């Protein structure tokens, strides 16, 4: 293995690599202190808190980009005693997490102002969660994976229950905690087995150890892999393990749902790809596992979403469906396939956060998350309706939006890597046709129908909070332009995955039957 | 000067087209006053007649066919030409069409003088003239098919002129539809001919595709390629066109209903020109028909049967125009019979003479109706000779001409047809019987309208000069035309100019001549006894004596009812069945798939019962199931 | 003499894990659910320490890992109880069946 | 003229209009005039550009690298076939905008924005020379059409709109799968292959297994068949037409159906001659059903607009018949049918629209005697109905003639191979005859409609209707003028695209001969086993 064990002292190089994380931690602590000091909790102060946290997030993102600009064609090497791995993939993923965090912070301010007095803690928790995510996406050691995952999860449980007064939020967080707790337990049991087999917690050592079991299909080996990826599937809200998602998304405050659907999912995907590519490359049952999960999540996600009346639950099922689409990339496992997943995550981040931002805005205007209450919104807020329609159409994969390009590149990669999976692409496309039905249904309600009484009650034109407004404009711009000017982003994503994966032979499995 | 006239002969149909455009644009832009436009049309037709006569003038002694073609539509290997082709038959048709339509248009000015749609009527007349003249001039079967349908649509427009009357609208639709059925047969016939004779046409200059001048070569290649049976089927398919156009037996019911249209067009279209187009097509396609004997036999029999059936129905008709319509159908039957028997010039000669005296008869009936204030039922007329002498006399001349009494036109042409039927005993008997019936029902109409006492309301009056003058002019050819072209006493024979292959002139068969005159007089006598002054035989008693036969004839052999039954039960039910199928089955399947997607969505949604522990159970089961499935699969 | 080997520890861990699992899935009382999650995590600890001892004695990776797990499970337990209290305040009960406000 | 990016201007000009319209003041007259001037300019430009480039011997083509690593480039070009359809599109958009004066009242800004987005999407489809760009514009026209039908439509508009969208999207699923499969095969043959039409069209010539070709053909064909519409997938059309407002159903019938047939001709028949030859019998069979069956259904319709919708489904059956003939005459006939049907169906819907704005009912039973009350409308209705009937010297006839002559003279197939080795003894000639019967049936329902709606006594409640307004008359006159011009001088139109289309049909005569030679006399040309696995497709 190229990298030798790093020398036992944390060098200047290590500090540089985790500079963004450091900035974020400092920001987190600063916010906590500031909230304690400002006991009057006035509107002005809370806005100040949001601006401070935004500054820290952007600072951390700037540090990341500055670092990446220093040596673009970097040689991947492990940091922090082999716990983290500094490669293009980690940079790309961490950049996405920070972007997601930034937008979440921006859109959450307006929501929190109307629903609770204490706001500071929210930003601290969100920054903490993203910190966990960033560690997770750069992890190169089981312990680092566990720590990152747990920081992310536990902060998410608290975030889900942020509005303690309301029972729905408390119930959502408790359910999330119990489900997450069990997931982590199973994940750990799997990890312990991995540790047992390989004797080390470092990815590269584990990889070499497990290479011995390349072809052999031993039941315990299979169980171990399933347990590890079941917990990750829980975090990615993939079909059989997605049951928590709708309830938590509906119960939790909307910015938290947005956060969960994007940042925690991206982090989970990062670690899944890393584990998949580094530790279990030649694993025989790969294609079948992901095919089953992909088909299940697409079908369940889209079909159940048809019947949803609450927009947050609908978006929850839509995230399940999108996870399904992304899994098709994993099925073929080629660098092109997984690279297109990373690109898909980029577009998914902006369109989903944008959609949630609109849901927040509608929530503020109409006070309810029920789709019926959106009727006739175009009369009052045409600009907002246009933005929401763009996001929904992008989620459905309609042209010139980034969603269309992302789906096209993904399915192109799948078929190019292994044409035997054309049927899977057809299933995915049929599912996205079904998905258009419920996306366009929302647009229909907003644009075609006569205004509902909730919409009539909206005053002619109140000023949109600047943070929410700017976040919306960024997301709309990203959704429209990310597709058309995709070539640079595509290069980054495919390149980052190429570094991860030694070009292993594409396992051409003869369909599902052995 | 001579070749200018010859080269510009294609202008003949263009004059009426220009007149049509003048009226349509004039009326639309308001430049043309409402009740005007007729002078343009009459001028256009007159120009056509003069041009034809000039053309005839310096056509030279040899009367060789003149032809000129251009490419109308070119796609891949197929080049569809359009152009003009005039030979003896074509010139005869030109003369008939231009002269008859000119006189009728003059007559129409009187008849339609105070009808609000006056200029619209003349526009339609101009359109019809354009189509008919182009049909006559067309140089190939494809072009003839084009103007075949154009003539069909002009008759649709003219029959349905008073479209506010539901019966007129229904008649127009029925006429056009039946013509479309005929056109369908013609189209398939053309395609089959082209299919079998494709190699022949490839050899020629592409602009000659389907041209009549090359038709005999094509016919022989097609016969060789297709074999006799297929060739006969093709010939009959082509014959389906004339069958609908000239109202032959199966596709004839539209002609009597076409009387819903104004009388001038009954005269022009449903007596002289359009219905004759069918026979003209048979003439043009003679090379195809002659080389398949059973096709000729079928055509002959259809002609004979049509003549016979039409004559029988005409016996019981009370509406003057319907009677004349059935007589037209009968005479057309005669012409088709002649063509079927190979008597090419006889059939066309009868076409020419029939055009003149039948147009005259219809115009007389028009002036009678005009005189009796729109009364068409002969039972409410009678004794009109006193009130309308000119109409009366011309009607008598027409009646004598059509029955084929010696000096008049009808005799010569009909006699030749009967003579040519001499070899076939059965056909000969039908021809003679029809001749008798013709004489009877024609004189019956004459006596019922012009003799006895006036039974109608109000008091009839003679039609104005503008209507009676054309009648007088038309009377002239009805009398002398037959004799002039009979070939006797050194006079030119019709068959010299209009014939197929070698112009043979067989000497008149005196016996047949005598017999046909005898039969005509017999018919006249019976009619005179029943309807004339004598009133010896009471028609009602005879009707009751042959009750079943009378009801059969009264109901026009139940053709209408049969077609009505077919339309309502078979066609409409097919339509409603397919509409039902479309709505329920295809839409049903679509609805089903959407329904199952929704239902399964609902079912999976119910799985989400809100209790964390049930989620975790599913989590655990999923892990176990995945392990088992993958173990079994890999 | 009876020697306690790696497999005894692994079986013990597996048994403990299953008991915890059963506890989480079937208990009506929310607190017992939280306790059972802790039980499962501790089972993993046993597993890790055992592997470390028998497979790779000189490197303390496994034990360090189990310490991490201990701290995290403590954090999780406290957060869990805090949320449970908030839930109790509004639902006046800890019966798991009652927490089904969010469904379909 | 050639340095001007002609095609991109045509595609993106309407998009610019769509962006400008929302910012105009919300005043009815201004919006109408702006859109008319805009679409008028677009039409004039399209004609000028056509004359400037392809007609003058320098075919227009533009290329810009976009996503090289995926083989996707912005590649647009136009030969005469595309130009004819582009000009038809811009002309019908102008007509639709003019027709909107009387029939569209509310939310004009959104209306015109959507119409111009739709136009740019359709122009994009016709001008695309890269399969990705083609697919992108193909899906782009979904949303504007959905909104146009669901906001300004009739009572059941939302059901019709969603049905339209889901049908088309369902088709494009298989199209995308086929596109990607085709790209995979092209790439495995030559690694530098891109999505450009030029690269992908040569794929079938490199000895691809017939089974794969048929599969790819069918993948693309399903999307086009739904759009055509072909019989089993046609039920969206009547609903969409009945519920769409008049200008939209003019556009829908006039142009959107042509996207399906254009795709069929250029992509399916252009690239997979072997597959087309093997599948021709089934296409002609379905084409015949398309003509005869929908003619029957049309007769039994009580709703006037549904009747016209079914008549346009029946007329599009001719395209299938023409293409199935696999010879130059049939192909030219199919393209001619696209043009003439575009004009005629737009005219028919305009007539129905004028009647609807006056009587606000579409039930034929409630109508009657309009001939007397609305003479101008009656004149145009008569003329356009006759053209739709296939009357000579009017638009419909040359198309029908070419299709019938092409189909009848073609030796595409003598028998249709059916399941389990059995054979349907239906040669292309017999099917053409049956289609001709369909035409007679077509005449029946059109004439019956004319009789019931325009003829007969004037209904008391309709006695005071006022005749056509100037804008309606202008639209009807323009359409009728073109229909008559196309009918009288068909060579003017057909000579434009005749060379390209005949070139497309060129490989088929050899292909048919090969197929017949390959199958011994009695035996039937069975589609060789579906060979699809990666390596087999790759080897040459």
PDB file of C-alpha atoms in Angstrom, chain A residues 412 416, chain D residues 67-73 180-195 199-200 203 538 540:
ATOM      1  CA  UNK A 412     -26.161   6.439 -19.809  1.00  0.00           C
ATOM      2  CA  UNK A 416     -22.558   1.940 -21.078  1.00  0.00           C
TER       3      UNK A 416
ATOM      4  CA  UNK D  67     -20.177  17.448 -22.988  1.00  0.00           C
ATOM      5  CA  UNK D  68     -17.322  15.798 -24.911  1.00  0.00           C
ATOM      6  CA  UNK D  69     -16.657  13.135 -22.281  1.00  0.00           C
ATOM      7  CA  UNK D  70     -20.178  11.753 -22.814  1.00  0.00           C
ATOM      8  CA  UNK D  71     -20.214  12.233 -26.581  1.00  0.00           C
ATOM      9  CA  UNK D  72     -22.936  14.907 -26.356  1.00  0.00           C
ATOM     10  CA  UNK D  73     -22.671  17.997 -28.579  1.00  0.00           C
ATOM     11  CA  UNK D 180     -28.592   4.622 -24.833  1.00  0.00           C
ATOM     12  CA  UNK D 181     -28.453   1.096 -26.255  1.00  0.00           C
ATOM     13  CA  UNK D 182     -27.749   2.481 -29.721  1.00  0.00           C
ATOM     14  CA  UNK D 183     -25.029   4.749 -28.304  1.00  0.00           C
ATOM     15  CA  UNK D 184     -23.471   1.790 -26.507  1.00  0.00           C
ATOM     16  CA  UNK D 185     -23.302  -0.229 -29.727  1.00  0.00           C
ATOM     17  CA  UNK D 186     -21.935   2.758 -31.675  1.00  0.00           C
ATOM     18  CA  UNK D 187     -19.296   3.367 -28.981  1.00  0.00           C
ATOM     19  CA  UNK D 188     -18.236  -0.280 -28.882  1.00  0.00           C
ATOM     20  CA  UNK D 189     -17.860  -0.190 -32.667  1.00  0.00           C
ATOM     21  CA  UNK D 190     -15.846   3.060 -32.722  1.00  0.00           C
ATOM     22  CA  UNK D 191     -14.780   4.582 -29.394  1.00  0.00           C
ATOM     23  CA  UNK D 192     -14.915   8.160 -30.720  1.00  0.00           C
ATOM     24  CA  UNK D 193     -18.616   7.860 -31.701  1.00  0.00           C
ATOM     25  CA  UNK D 194     -20.836  10.649 -30.408  1.00  0.00           C
ATOM     26  CA  UNK D 195     -24.649  11.090 -30.274  1.00  0.00           C
ATOM     27  CA  UNK D 199     -22.373   8.553 -36.308  1.00  0.00           C
ATOM     28  CA  UNK D 200     -25.453   6.667 -35.168  1.00  0.00           C
ATOM     29  CA  UNK D 203     -24.451   1.678 -36.942  1.00  0.00           C
ATOM     30  CA  UNK D 538     -19.485  -5.467 -30.234  1.00  0.00           C
ATOM     31  CA  UNK D 540     -17.759  -7.040 -36.264  1.00  0.00           C
TER      32      UNK D 540
END
